[in-house]
Tab-separated table of C-alpha atoms in Angstrom:
chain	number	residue	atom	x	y	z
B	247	UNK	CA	11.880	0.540	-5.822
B	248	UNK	CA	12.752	2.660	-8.980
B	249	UNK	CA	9.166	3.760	-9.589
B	250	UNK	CA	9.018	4.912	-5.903
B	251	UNK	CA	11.744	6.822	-5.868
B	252	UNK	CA	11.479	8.491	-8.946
B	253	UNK	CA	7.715	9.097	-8.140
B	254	UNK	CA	8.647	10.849	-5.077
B	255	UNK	CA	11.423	13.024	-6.549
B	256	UNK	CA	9.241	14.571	-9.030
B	257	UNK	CA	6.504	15.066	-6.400
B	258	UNK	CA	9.210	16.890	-4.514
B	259	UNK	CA	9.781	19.327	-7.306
B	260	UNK	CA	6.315	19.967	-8.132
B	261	UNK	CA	5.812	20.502	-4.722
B	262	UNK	CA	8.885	23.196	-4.601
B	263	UNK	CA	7.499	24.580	-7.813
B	264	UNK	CA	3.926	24.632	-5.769
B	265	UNK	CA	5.882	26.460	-2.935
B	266	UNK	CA	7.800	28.920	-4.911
B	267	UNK	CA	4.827	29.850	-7.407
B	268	UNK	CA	2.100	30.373	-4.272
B	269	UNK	CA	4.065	32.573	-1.977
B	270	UNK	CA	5.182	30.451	0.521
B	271	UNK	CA	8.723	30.103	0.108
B	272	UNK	CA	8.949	34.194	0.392
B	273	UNK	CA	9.223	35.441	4.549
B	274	UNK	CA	7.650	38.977	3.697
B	275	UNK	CA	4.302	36.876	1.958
B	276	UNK	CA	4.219	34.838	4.956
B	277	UNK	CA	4.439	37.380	7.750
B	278	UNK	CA	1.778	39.351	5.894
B	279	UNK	CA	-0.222	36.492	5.938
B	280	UNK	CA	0.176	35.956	9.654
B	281	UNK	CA	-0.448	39.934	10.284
B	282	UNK	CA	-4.085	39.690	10.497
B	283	UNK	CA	-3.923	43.192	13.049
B	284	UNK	CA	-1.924	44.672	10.669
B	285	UNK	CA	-1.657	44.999	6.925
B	286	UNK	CA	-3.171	42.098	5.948
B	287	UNK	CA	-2.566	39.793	2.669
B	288	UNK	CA	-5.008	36.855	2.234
B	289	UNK	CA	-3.427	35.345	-0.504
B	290	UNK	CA	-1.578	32.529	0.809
B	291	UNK	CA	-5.105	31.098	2.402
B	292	UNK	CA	-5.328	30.625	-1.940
B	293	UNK	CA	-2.399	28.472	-1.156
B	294	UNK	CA	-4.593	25.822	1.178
B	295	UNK	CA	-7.699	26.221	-1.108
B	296	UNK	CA	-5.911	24.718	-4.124
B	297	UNK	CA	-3.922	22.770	-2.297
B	298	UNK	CA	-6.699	20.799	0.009
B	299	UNK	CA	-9.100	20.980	-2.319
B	300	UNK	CA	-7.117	18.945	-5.454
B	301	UNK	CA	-5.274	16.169	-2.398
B	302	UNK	CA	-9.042	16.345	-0.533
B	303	UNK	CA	-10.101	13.730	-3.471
B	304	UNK	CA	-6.807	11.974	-3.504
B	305	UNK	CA	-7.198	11.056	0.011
B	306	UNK	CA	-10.932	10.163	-0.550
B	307	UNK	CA	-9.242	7.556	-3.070
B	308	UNK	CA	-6.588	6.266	-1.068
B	309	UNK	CA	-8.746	5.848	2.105
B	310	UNK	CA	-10.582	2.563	-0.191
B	311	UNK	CA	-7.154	1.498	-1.201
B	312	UNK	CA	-4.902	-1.353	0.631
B	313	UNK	CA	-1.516	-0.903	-1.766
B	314	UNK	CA	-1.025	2.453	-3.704
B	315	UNK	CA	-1.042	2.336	-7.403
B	316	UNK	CA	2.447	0.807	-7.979
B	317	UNK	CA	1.676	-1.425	-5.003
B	318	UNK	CA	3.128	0.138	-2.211
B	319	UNK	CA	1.944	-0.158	1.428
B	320	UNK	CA	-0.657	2.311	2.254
B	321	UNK	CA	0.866	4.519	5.462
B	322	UNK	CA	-1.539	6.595	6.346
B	323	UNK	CA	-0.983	8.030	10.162
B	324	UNK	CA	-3.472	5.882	12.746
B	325	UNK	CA	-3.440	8.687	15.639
B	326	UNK	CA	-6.259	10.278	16.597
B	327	UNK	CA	-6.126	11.785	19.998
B	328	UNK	CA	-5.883	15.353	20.705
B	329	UNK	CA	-3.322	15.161	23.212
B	330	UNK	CA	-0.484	17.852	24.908
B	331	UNK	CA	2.121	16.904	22.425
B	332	UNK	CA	0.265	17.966	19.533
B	333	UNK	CA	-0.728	20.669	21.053
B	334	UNK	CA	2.574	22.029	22.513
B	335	UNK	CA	4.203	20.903	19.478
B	336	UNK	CA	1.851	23.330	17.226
B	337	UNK	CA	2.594	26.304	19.188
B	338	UNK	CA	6.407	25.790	19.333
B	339	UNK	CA	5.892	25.184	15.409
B	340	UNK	CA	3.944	28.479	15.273
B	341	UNK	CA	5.769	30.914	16.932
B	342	UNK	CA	9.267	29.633	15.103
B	343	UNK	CA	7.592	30.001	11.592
B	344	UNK	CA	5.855	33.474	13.053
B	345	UNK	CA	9.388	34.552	14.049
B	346	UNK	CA	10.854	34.210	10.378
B	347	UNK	CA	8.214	33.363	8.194
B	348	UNK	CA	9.863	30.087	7.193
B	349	UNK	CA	8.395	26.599	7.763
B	350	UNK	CA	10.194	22.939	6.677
B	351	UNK	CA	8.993	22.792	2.932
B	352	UNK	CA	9.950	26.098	2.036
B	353	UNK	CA	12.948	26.119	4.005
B	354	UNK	CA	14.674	23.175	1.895
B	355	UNK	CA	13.180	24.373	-1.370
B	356	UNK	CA	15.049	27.472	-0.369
B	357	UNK	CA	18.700	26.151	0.434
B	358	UNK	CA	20.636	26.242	-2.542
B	359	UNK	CA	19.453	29.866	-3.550
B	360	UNK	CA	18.512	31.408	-0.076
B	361	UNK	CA	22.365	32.424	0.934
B	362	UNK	CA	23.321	31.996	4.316
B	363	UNK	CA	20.319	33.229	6.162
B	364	UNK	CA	18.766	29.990	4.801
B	365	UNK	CA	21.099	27.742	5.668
B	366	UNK	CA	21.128	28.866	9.182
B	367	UNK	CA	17.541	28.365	9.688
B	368	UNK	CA	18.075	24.732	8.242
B	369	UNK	CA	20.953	23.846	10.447
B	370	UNK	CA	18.905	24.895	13.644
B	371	UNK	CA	15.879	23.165	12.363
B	372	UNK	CA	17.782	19.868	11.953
B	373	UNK	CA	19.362	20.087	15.684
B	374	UNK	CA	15.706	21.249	16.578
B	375	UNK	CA	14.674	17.876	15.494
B	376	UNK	CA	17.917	15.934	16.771
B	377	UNK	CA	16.881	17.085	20.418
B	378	UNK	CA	13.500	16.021	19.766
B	379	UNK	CA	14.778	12.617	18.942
B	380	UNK	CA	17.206	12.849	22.173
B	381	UNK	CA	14.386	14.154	24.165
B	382	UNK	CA	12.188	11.597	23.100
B	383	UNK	CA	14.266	8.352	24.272
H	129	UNK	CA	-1.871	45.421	1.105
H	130	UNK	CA	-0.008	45.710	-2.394
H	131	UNK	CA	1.124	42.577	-3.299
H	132	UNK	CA	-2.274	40.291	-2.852
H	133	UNK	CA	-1.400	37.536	-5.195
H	134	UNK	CA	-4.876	35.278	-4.940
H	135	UNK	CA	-4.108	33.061	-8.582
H	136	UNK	CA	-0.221	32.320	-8.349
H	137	UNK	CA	-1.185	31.327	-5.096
H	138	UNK	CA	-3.943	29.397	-5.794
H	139	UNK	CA	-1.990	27.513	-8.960
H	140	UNK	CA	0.855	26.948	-6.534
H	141	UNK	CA	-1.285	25.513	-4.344
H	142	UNK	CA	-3.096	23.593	-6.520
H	143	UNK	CA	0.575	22.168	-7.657
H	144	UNK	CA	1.366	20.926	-3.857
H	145	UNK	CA	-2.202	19.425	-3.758
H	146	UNK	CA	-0.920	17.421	-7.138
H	147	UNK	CA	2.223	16.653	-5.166
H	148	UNK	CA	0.526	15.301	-2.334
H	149	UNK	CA	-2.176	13.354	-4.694
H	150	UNK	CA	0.747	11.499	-6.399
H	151	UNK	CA	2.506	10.491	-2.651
H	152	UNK	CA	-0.397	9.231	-1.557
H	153	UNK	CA	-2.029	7.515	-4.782
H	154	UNK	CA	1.225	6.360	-5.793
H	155	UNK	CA	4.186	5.770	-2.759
H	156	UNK	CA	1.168	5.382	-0.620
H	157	UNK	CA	2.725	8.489	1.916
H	158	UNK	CA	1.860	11.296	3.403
H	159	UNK	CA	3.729	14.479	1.798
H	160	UNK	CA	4.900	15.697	5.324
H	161	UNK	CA	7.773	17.535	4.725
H	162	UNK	CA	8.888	17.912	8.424
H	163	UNK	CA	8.286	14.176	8.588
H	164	UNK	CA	9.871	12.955	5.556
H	165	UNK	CA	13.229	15.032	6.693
H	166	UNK	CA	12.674	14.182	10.370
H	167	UNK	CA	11.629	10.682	10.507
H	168	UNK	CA	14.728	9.289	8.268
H	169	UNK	CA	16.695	8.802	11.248
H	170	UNK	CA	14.506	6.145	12.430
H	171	UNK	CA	13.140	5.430	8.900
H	172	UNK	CA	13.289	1.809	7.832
H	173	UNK	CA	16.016	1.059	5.342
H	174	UNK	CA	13.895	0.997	2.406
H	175	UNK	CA	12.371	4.058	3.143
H	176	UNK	CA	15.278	6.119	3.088
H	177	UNK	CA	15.898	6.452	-0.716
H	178	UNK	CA	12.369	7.859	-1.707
H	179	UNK	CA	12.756	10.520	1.361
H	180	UNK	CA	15.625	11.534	-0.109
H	181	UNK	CA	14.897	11.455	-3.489
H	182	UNK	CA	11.493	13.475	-2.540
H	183	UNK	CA	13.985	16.142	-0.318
H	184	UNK	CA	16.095	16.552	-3.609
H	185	UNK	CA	13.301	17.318	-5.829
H	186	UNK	CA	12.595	20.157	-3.068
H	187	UNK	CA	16.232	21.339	-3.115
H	188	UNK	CA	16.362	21.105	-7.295
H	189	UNK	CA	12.907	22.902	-7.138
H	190	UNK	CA	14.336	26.533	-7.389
H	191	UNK	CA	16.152	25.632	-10.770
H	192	UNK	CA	13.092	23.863	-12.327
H	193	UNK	CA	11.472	27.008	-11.107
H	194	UNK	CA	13.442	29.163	-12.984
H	195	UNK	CA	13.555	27.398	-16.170
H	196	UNK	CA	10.292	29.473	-16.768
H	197	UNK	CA	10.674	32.274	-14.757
H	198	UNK	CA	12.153	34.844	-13.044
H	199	UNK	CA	15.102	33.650	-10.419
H	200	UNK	CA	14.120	33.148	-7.115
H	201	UNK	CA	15.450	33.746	-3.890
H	202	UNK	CA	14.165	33.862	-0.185
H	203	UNK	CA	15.505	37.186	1.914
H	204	UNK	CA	15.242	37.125	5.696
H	205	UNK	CA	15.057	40.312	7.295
H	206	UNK	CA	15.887	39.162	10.643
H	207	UNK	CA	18.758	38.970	13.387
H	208	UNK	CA	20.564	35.613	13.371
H	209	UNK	CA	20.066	34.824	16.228
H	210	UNK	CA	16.257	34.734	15.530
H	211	UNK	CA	16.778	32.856	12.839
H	212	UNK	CA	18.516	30.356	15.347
H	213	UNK	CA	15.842	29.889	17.783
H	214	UNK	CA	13.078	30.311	15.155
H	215	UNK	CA	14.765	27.121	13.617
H	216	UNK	CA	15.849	25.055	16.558
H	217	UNK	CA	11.392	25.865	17.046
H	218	UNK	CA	10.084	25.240	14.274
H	219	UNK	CA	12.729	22.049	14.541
H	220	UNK	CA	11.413	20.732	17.748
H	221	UNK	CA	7.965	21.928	17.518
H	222	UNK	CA	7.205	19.984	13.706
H	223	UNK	CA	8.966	16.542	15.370
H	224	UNK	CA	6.592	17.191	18.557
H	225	UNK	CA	3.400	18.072	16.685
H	226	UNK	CA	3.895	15.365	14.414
H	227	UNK	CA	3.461	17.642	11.495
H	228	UNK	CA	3.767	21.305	10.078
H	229	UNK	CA	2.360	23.218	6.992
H	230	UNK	CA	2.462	20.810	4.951
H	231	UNK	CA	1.355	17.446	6.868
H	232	UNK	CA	-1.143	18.554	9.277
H	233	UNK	CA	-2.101	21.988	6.972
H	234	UNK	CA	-2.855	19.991	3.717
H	235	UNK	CA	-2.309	16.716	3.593
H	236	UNK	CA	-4.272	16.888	7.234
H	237	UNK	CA	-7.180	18.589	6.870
H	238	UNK	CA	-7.529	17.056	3.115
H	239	UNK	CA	-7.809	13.830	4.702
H	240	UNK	CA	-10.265	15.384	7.596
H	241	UNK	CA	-7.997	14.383	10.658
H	242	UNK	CA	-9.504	15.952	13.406
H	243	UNK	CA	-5.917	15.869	15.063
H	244	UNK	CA	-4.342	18.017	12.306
H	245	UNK	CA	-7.368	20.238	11.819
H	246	UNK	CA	-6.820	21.208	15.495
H	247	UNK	CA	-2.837	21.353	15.066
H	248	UNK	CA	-3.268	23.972	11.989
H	249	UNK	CA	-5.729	25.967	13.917
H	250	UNK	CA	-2.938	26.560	16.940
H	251	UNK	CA	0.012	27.193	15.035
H	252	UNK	CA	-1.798	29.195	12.823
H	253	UNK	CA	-3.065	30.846	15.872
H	254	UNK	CA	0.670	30.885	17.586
H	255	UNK	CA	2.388	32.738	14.118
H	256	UNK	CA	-0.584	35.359	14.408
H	257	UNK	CA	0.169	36.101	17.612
H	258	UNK	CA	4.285	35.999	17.498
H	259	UNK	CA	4.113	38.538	14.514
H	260	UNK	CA	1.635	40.564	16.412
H	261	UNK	CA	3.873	40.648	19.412
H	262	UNK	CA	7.102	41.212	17.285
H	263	UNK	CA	5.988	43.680	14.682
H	264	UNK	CA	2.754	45.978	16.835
H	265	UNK	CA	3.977	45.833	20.101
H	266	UNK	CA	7.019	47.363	21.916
């Protein structure tokens, strides 16, 4: 229980770090990023390079495991149809992080020094995903 | 193009990629952030401790952060109201999709889901066409 949690609170800040250090917690980098008709910067596509290809052997391990490696259950997600919802979902997803340049991860690593623009964008994401919930009873 | 950036944001990325390694090799989870936040109002008792203990290292990030560096702070340049409905979007949207950046964009495709492959593709697709929309036309 210990192990689990401390595991996962120091891959939360390495993963904040990640975000902070690559670009992505920083709108302007973002939108540039998206601007492919415009003036285009490529360097957040750096971001997924180093990012899939380190996990991309991870996963490779986990896939052969059936507990983690302080015994934990394995959760790995079990869906595999392309259906509406994930497809709806993605664009919804798109344009809001299009709009403002901000997606989940970078949002929270951004809360305590982002002011109240930040916050905002948190508060609407959270009753984004409380209507979901509502929505999905 | 001025501030192309290709190694901090390769070592940053290589950093989430060690983030996501040590969720799934160690907790056994994938390092979804939208699904982390999102799913612990229907999480399992035991699960809610490591969610939030992963969501606080996120929070505490920007001090870590700046323990070697310069300070950090995100600007938005944008209306509040935009900010609103970009929110309440990306909100809905990550909860729908059943991912975002991070769980169908690394952890996804790292893992060779067909399912998130496709879901990166159209919300990549979907921001590339909102900022064309919102900063070339009109």
């Amino acid at each position: 229980m210990f192990k689990k949690n401390l595991s996962a609170l120091f891959a939360g800040l390495l993963f904040g770090i990640g975000l902070i250090l690559s670009g992505m917690t920083n709108p302007a980098k973002v939108i540039g990023f998206l601007d492919i008709f415009g003036d285009w910067d490529p360097s957040l596509m750096f971001v997924m390079i180093g990012a899939i290809g380190v996990s991309f052997f991870a996963f490779r391990k986990a896939s052969g495991l059936s507990l983690s490696l302080i015994k934990e259950q394995m959760q790995l997600p079990t869906a595999r149809q392309i259906d509406l919802p994930l497809i709806i979902g993605a664009v919804l997803f798109g344009i809001g992080w299009g709009l403002v340049g901000l997606c989940p991860g970078p949002a929270i690593a951004s809360i305590a020094t982002g002011g109240f623009e930040v916050l905002l964008f948190v508060i609407a994401m959270l009753i984004g995903m409380a209507i979901y919930r509502l929505l999905k009873r | 193009m001025e501030d192309f950036t290709p190694i901090a944001s390769l070592i940053g990325g290589i950093l989430i990629g060690l983030s996501a390694s040590m969720m799934i090799l160690l907790n056994g989870r994938i390092a979804g952030v939208s699904g982390i936040l999102g799913g612990i109002a229907d999480a399992h008792k035991s699960d809610v401790p490591w969610r939030m203990a992963f969501l606080a290292g996120l929070v505490l990030s920007p001090f870590a952060y700046m323990l070697f560096s310069q300070p950090f702070a995100a600007k938005l340049a944008v209306p509040d109201l935009q900010i609103i409905i970009a929110g309440l979007l990306v909100g809905i949207g990550s909860r729908y999709g059943s991912g975002c950046t991070s769980g169908h964009g690394v952890c996804g495709i790292a893992r060779m889901s067909r399912r998130s492959i496709i879901a990166t593709a159209v919300f990549m697709a979907a921001g590339i066409a909102t900022v064309y929309i919102t900063h070339h036309m009109g």
